[in-house]
Coordinates of C-alpha atoms in Angstrom, one line a residue:
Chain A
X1158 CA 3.9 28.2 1.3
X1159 CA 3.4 27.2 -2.1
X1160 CA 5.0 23.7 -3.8
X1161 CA 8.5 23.6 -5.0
X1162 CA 6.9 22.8 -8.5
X1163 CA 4.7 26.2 -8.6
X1164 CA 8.0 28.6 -6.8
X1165 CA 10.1 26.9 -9.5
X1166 CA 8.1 28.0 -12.6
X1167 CA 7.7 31.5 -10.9
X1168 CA 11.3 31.6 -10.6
X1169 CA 11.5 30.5 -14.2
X1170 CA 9.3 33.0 -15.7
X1171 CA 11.2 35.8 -13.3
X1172 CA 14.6 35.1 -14.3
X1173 CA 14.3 34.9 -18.3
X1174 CA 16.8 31.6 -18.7
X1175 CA 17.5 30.5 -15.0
X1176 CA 17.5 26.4 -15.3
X1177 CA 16.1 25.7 -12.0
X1178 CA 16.3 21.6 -11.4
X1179 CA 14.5 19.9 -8.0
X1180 CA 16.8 18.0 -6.1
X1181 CA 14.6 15.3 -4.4
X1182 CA 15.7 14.6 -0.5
X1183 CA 14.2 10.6 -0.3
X1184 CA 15.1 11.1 3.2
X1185 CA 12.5 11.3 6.3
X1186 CA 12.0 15.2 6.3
X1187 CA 11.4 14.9 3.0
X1188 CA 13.0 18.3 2.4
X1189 CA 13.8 18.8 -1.2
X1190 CA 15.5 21.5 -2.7
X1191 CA 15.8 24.0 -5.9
X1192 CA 19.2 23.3 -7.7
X1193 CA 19.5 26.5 -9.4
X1194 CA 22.1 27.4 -11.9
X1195 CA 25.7 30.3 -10.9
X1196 CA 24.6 32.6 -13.5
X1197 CA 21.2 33.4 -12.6
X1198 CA 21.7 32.4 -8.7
X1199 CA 21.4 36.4 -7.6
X1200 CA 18.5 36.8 -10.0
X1201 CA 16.3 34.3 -8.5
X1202 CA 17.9 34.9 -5.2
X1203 CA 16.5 38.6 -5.4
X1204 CA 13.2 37.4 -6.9
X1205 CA 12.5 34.7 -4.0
X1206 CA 13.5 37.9 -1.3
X1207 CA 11.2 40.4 -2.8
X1208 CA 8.2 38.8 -4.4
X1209 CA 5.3 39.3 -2.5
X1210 CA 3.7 35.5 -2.2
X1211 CA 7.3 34.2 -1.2
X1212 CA 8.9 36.9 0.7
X1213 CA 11.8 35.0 2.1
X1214 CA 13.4 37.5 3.7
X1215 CA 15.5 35.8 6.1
X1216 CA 18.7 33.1 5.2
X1217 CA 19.0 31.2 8.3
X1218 CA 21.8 28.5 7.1
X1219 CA 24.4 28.6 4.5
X1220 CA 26.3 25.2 4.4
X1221 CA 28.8 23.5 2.4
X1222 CA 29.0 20.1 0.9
X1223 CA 31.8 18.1 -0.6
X1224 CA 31.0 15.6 -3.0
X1225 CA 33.7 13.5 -4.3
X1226 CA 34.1 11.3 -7.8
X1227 CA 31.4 8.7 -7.5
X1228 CA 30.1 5.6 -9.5
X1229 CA 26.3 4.5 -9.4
X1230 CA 25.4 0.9 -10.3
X1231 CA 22.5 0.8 -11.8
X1232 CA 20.9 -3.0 -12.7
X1233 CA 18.7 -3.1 -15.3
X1234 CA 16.3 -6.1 -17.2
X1235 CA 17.0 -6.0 -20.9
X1236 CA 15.6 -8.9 -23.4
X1237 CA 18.0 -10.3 -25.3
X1238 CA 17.7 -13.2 -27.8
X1239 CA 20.1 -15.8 -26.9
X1240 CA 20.0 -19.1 -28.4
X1241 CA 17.2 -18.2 -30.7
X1242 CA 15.1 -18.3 -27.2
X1243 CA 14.1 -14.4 -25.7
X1244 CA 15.6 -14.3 -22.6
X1245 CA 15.2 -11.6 -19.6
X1246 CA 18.9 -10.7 -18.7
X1247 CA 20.2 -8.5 -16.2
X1248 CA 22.5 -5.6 -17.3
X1249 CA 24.6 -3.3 -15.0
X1250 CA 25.5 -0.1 -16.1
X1251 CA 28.3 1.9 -14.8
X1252 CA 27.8 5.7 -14.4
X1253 CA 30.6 7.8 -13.1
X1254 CA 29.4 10.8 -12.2
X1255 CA 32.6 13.5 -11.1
X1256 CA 32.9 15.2 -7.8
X1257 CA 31.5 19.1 -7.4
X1258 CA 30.7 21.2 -4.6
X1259 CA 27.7 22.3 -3.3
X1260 CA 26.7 25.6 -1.2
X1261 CA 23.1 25.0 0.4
X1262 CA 21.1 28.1 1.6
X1263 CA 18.2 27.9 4.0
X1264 CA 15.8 30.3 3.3
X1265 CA 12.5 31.4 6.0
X1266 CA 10.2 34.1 5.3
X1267 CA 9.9 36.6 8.6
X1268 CA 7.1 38.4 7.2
X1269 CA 5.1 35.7 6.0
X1270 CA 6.0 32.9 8.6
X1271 CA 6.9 30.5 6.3
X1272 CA 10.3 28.2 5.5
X1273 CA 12.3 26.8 4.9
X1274 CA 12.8 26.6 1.0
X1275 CA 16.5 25.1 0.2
X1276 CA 18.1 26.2 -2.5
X1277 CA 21.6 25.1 -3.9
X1278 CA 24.6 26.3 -6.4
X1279 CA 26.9 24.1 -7.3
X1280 CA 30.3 24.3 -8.6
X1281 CA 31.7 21.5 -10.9
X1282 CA 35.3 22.1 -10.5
X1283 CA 36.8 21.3 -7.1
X1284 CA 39.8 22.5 -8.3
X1285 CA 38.6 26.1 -8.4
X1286 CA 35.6 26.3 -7.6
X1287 CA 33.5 29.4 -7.6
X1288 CA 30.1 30.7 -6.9
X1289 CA 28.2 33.8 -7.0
X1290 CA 27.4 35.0 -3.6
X1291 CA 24.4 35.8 -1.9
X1292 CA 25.9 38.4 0.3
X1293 CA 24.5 41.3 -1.2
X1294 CA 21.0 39.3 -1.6
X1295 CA 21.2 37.8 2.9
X1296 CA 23.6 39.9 4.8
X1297 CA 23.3 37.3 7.2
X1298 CA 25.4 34.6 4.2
X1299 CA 28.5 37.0 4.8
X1300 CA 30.4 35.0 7.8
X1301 CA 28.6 31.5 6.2
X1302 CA 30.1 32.0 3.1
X1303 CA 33.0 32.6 4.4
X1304 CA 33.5 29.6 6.8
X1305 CA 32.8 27.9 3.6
X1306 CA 35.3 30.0 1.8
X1307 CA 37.4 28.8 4.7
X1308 CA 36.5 24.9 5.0
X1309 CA 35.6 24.1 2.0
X1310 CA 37.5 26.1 -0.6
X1311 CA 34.7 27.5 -2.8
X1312 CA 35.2 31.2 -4.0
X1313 CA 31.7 33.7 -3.5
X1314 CA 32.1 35.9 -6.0
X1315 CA 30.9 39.0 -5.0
X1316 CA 31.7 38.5 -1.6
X1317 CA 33.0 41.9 -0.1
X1318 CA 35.3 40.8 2.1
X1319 CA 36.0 36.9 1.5
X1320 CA 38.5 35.6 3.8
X1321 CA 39.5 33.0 5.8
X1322 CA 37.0 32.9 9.1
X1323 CA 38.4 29.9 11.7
X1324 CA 41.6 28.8 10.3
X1325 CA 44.3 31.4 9.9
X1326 CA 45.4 33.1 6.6
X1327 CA 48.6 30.9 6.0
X1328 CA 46.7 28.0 6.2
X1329 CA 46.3 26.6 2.7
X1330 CA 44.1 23.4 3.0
X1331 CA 40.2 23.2 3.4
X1332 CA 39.4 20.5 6.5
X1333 CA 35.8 20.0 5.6
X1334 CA 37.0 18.3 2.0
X1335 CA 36.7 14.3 2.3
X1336 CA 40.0 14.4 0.6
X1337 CA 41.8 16.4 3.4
X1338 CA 44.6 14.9 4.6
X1339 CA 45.2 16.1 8.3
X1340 CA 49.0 17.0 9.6
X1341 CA 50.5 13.7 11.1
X1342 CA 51.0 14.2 14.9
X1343 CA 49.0 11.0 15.9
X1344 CA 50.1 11.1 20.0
X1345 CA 49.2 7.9 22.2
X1346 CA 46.2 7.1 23.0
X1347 CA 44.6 5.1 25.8
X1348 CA 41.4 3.0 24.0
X1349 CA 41.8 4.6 20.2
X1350 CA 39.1 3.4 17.6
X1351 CA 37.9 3.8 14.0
X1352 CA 39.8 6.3 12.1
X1353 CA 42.3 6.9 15.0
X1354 CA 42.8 2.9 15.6
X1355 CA 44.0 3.1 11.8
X1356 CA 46.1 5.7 12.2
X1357 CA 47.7 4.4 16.1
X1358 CA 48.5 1.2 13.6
X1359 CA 50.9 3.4 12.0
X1360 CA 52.6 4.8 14.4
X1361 CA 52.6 2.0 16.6
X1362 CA 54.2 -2.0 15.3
X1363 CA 51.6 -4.3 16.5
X1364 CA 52.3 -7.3 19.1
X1365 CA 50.5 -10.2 17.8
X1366 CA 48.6 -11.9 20.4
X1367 CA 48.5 -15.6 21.2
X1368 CA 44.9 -15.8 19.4
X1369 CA 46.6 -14.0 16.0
X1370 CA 44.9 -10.8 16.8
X1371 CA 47.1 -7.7 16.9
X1372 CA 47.4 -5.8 20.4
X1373 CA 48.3 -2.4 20.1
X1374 CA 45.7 -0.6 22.4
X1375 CA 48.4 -1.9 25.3
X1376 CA 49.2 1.3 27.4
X1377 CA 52.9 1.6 29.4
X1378 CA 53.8 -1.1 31.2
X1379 CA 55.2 0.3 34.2
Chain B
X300 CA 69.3 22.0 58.6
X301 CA 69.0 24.1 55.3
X302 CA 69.7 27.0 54.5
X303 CA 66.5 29.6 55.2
X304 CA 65.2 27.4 58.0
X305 CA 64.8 27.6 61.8
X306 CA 64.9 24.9 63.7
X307 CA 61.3 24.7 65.2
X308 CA 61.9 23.8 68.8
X309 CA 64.4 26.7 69.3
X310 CA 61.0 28.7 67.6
X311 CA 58.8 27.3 69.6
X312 CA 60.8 28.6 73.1
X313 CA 61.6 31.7 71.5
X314 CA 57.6 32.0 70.9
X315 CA 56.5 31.1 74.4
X316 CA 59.0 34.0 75.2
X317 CA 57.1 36.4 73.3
X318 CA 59.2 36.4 70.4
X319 CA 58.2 35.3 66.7
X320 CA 61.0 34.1 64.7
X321 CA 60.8 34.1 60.9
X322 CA 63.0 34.3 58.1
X323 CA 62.7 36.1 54.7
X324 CA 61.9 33.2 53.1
X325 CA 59.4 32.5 54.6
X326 CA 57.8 36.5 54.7
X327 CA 58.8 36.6 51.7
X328 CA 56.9 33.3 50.4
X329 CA 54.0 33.7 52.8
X330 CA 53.4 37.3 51.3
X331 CA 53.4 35.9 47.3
X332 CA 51.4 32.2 48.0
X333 CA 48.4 34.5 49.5
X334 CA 48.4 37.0 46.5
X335 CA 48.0 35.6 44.0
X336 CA 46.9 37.2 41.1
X337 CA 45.7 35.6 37.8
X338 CA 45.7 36.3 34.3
X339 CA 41.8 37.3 33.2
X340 CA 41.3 35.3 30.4
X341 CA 39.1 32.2 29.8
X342 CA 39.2 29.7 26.5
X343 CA 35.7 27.8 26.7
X344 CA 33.6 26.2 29.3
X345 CA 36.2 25.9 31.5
X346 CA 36.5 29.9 32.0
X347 CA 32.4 29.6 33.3
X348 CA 33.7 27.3 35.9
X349 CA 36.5 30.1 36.7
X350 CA 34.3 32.6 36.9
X351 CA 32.0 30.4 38.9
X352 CA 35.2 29.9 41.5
X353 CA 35.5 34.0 41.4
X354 CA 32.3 34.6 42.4
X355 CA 30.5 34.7 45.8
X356 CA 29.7 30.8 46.3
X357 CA 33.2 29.5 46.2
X358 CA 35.1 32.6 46.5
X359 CA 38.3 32.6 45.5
X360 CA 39.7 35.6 47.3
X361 CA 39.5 33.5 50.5
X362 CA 43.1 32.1 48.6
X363 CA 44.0 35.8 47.6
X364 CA 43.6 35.3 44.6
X365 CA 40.4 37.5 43.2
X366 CA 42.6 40.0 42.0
X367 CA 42.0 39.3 38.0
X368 CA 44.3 41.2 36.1
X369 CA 43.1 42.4 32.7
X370 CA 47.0 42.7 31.7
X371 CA 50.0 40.4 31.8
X372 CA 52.3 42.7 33.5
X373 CA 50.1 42.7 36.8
X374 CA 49.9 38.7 36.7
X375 CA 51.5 36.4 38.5
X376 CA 49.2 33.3 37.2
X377 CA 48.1 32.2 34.0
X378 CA 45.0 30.0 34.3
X379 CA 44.7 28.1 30.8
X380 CA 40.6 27.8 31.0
X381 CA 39.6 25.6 28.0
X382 CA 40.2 24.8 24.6
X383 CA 43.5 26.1 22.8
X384 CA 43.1 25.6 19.5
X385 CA 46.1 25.9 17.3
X386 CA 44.9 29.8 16.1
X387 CA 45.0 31.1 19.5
X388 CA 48.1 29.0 21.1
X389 CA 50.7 31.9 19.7
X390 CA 49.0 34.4 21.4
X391 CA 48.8 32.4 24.6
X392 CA 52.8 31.8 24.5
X393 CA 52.8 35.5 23.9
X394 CA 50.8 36.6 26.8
X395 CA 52.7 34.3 29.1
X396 CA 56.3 35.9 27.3
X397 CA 54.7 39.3 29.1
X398 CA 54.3 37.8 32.1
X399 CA 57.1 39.2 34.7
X400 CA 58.9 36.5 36.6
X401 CA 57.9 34.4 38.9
X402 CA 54.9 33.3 36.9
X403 CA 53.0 29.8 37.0
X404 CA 50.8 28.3 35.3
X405 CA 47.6 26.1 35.7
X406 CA 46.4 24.0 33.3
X407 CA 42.5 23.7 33.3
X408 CA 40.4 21.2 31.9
X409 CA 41.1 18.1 29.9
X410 CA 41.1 20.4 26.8
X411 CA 44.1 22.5 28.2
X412 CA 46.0 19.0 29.5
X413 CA 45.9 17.4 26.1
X414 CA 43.5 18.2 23.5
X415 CA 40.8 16.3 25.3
X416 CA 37.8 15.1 23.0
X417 CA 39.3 16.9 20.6
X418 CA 42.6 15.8 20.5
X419 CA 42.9 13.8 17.1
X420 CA 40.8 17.3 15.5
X421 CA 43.2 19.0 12.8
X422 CA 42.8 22.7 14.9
X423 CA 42.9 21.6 18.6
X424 CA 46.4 21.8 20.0
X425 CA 47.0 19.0 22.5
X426 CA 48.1 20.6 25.1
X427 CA 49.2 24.0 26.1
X428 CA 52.7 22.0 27.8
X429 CA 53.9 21.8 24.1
X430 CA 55.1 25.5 24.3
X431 CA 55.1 26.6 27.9
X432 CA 55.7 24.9 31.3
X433 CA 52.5 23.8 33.3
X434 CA 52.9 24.1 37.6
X435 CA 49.4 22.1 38.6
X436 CA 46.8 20.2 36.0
X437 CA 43.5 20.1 37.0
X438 CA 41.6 16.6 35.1
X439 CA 38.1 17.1 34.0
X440 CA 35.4 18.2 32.0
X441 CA 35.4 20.7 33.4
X442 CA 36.6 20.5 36.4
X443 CA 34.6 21.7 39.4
X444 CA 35.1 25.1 41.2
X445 CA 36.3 22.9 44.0
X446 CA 39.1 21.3 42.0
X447 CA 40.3 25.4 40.9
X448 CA 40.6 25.8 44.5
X449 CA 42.4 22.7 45.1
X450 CA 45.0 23.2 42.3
X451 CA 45.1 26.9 43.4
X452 CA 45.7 25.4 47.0
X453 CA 48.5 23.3 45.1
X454 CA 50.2 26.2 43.8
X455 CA 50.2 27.9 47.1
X456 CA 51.9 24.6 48.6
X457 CA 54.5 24.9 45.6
X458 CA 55.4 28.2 46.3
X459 CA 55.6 27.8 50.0
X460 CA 58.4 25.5 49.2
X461 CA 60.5 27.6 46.8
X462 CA 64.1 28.1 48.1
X463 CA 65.6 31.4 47.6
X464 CA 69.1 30.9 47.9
X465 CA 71.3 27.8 47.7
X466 CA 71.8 25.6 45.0
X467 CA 68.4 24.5 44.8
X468 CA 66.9 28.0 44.7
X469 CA 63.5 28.6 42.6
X470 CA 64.3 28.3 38.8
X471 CA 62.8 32.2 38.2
X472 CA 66.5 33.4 40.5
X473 CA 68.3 31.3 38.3
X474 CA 69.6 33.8 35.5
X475 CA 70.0 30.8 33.0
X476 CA 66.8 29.6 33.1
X477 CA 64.8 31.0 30.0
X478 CA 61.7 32.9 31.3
X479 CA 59.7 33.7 27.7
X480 CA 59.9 31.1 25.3
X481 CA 59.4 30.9 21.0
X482 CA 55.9 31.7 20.1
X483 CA 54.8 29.2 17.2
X484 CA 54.7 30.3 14.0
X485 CA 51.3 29.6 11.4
X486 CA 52.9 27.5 9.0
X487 CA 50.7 25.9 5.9
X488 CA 49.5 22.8 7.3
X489 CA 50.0 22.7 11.0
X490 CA 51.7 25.4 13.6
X491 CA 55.4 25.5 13.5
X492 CA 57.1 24.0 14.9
X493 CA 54.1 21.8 16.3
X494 CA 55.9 22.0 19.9
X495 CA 58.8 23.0 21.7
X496 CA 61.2 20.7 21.9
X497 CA 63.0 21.9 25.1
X498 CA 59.7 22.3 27.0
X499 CA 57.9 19.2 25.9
X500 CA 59.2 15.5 25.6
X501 CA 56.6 13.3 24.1
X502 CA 56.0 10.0 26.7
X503 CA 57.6 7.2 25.2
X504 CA 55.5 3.8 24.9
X505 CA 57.6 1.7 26.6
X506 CA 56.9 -2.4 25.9
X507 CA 58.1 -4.8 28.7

């Protein structure tokens, strides 16, 4: 398979205006990933399928991801005179950088044996956020898309028959989001932990023990 | 002595006589405990271990109760094999609502008892005894064959023991006792109403 570099500036030159960005993945596999932009998504989606190098005739994966508002830190060394002496001083910079969502395709070439490439849309607006969708490009995105549809709440447009998949159609929230907030029915239970610990605590008044710690993991006396 | 019984020495004469005693009761109990039939739907893994009890090895019919019925009218037992999640519990209530009377229920599988590993999940119901009564629970994950045919044993035990007259007769003769109950409605968040109050009391976390 050729590098993301060269399929990116055949993309380019395929789709007249497509901005085409590479995500770096820092992570072990290594596996990075062609951010490409909604409007020309089915154009470069249609190139990648039918050019004859690439050939990736086959979407194995369509998957969602939530990013919420986030802040990076970044510390840099700036000189700075101060006291008539040139000084090395460290300055932190703030950037905020607003929550989107992201729809990830795998992509594997039958014909060619080759995969995967990863590309990715993203939609700024969690509010309403929408897509173009690669149905018509994969058949096999149709049910993905949907469960995205579903869990996440991003709109395929283009989609012939976008609805929900595993929740039912009343159902107005989307799970997957990290801002969901899930129906409160917390029952008892016998050793909870983590996220369920936090959520026994309000359900439950603490005993405090003779050591100051709380005891609320105490089942039925009987 | 109650009512529907015979005193077992005056049986056991009569039988050395030559003469078997019974009473309808008893027939009549005798002829539904070995004929089980169930309800032929599974939820998740649990159902393979149903289907595992059906088949040759453990053999199920040795109980009377192979007969799997593909409808709810033919069904005398509804075997709750697995995960419910909170899309398929309406249609679960409303397969047990066309059940005819008298109809029990097992409960499978620590999914079926009360959510099991998914209990805290936003789509797992936890518990199937939120909307309909439960006879026998089987623990597990999933349970063994062995422990089908134990519960199933159970049941057989329970309905051995059913009265069918008297003041203590089997709730299904009792005309007030409601035999289909409310299926849940999908509501926006979570079902509605998340469990029926007259079937289900949540335990209470009593502190001493």
């Amino acid at each position: 398979m050729e590098t993301l570099e060269q399929i990116k500036n055949r993309a380019e030159l395929a789709a007249r205006g497509a901005k085409i960005e590479i995500t770096p993945n820092p992570g072990p596999s290594g596996q990075s990933s062609l951010l490409i932009d909604n409007e020309h998504a089915v154009e470069v989606a249609k190139f990648l399928r039918d050019h004859a190098a690439l050939a990736f005739d086959f979407c194995s994966n369509v998957t969602g991801v939530d990013w919420l508002d986030r802040s990076i830190k970044k510390t840099t060394k700036v000189k700075q005179v101060v006291d008539g002496v040139e000084k090395e001083v460290d300055q932190t910079t703030e950037e905020i950088i607003s929550g989107y969502l992201e729809a990830v395709y795998h992509l594997y070439s039958m014909k060619l044996k080759h995969g995967p490439l990863i590309i990715r849309m993203r939609a700024p607006n969690r509010g309403d956020a929408h897509m173009p969708s690669l149905t018509p490009v994969w058949r096999s995105a149709e049910l993905q898309e949907r469960e995205i549809f579903d869990l996440y709440g991003i709109k395929f447009d283009g989609h012939p028959d976008l609805r929900r998949i595993l929740m039912w159609d009343e159902f107005v929230d989307h799970p997957m989001r990290k801002d969901y907030v899930q129906p409160d029915d917390f029952e008892w239970e016998p050793t909870p932990h983590d996220e369920v610990l936090a959520r026994a605590k309000t359900h439950y008044t603490p005993r405090p023990q003779q050591d100051g710690s709380e005891k609320i993991t105490a089942p039925p006396q009987s | 002595m109650s009512e529907g019984q015979i005193d077992e020495g005056l049986r056991a004469e009569l039988q050395r006589q030559g003469i078997w005693v019974t009473s309808m009761q008893e027939l009549y109990n005798w002829g539904r405990k070995n004929s089980i039939w169930p309800l032929q739907f599974g939820l998740a893994c649990c159902a393979i271990e149903m289907i595992a009890t059906a088949a040759s090895r453990y053999d199920i019919a040795r109980f009377g109760g192979e007969v799997f019925r593909p409808s709810p009218r033919q069904a005398d037992l509804m075997i709750v094999a697995g995960t419910v999640t909170k899309k398929m519990a309406p249609q679960i209530v409303r397969l047990y609502n066309q059940m005819p009377d008298p109809k029990y229920v097992i409960s499978m599988g620590a999914c079926a008892i009360s959510g099991g590993p998914f209990k805290q999940g936003y789509n797992v119901l936890k518990g199937i005894d939120r909307y309909i009564p439960v006879d026998v629970y089987i623990p597990g994950c999933p349970p063994r064959p062995e422990a089908l045919l134990h519960a199933f044993m159970e049941l057989q035990r329970k309905i051995d023991e059913q009265k069918l007259s008297g003041a203590a007769k089997a709730d299904f003769l009792k005309p007030e006792q409601p035999s289909e109950f409310p299926v849940p409605a999908f509501g926006e968040h979570d079902l509605n109403p998340p469990a029926n109050k007259d079937v289900y009391q949540p335990p209470k976390l009593e502190r001493v």
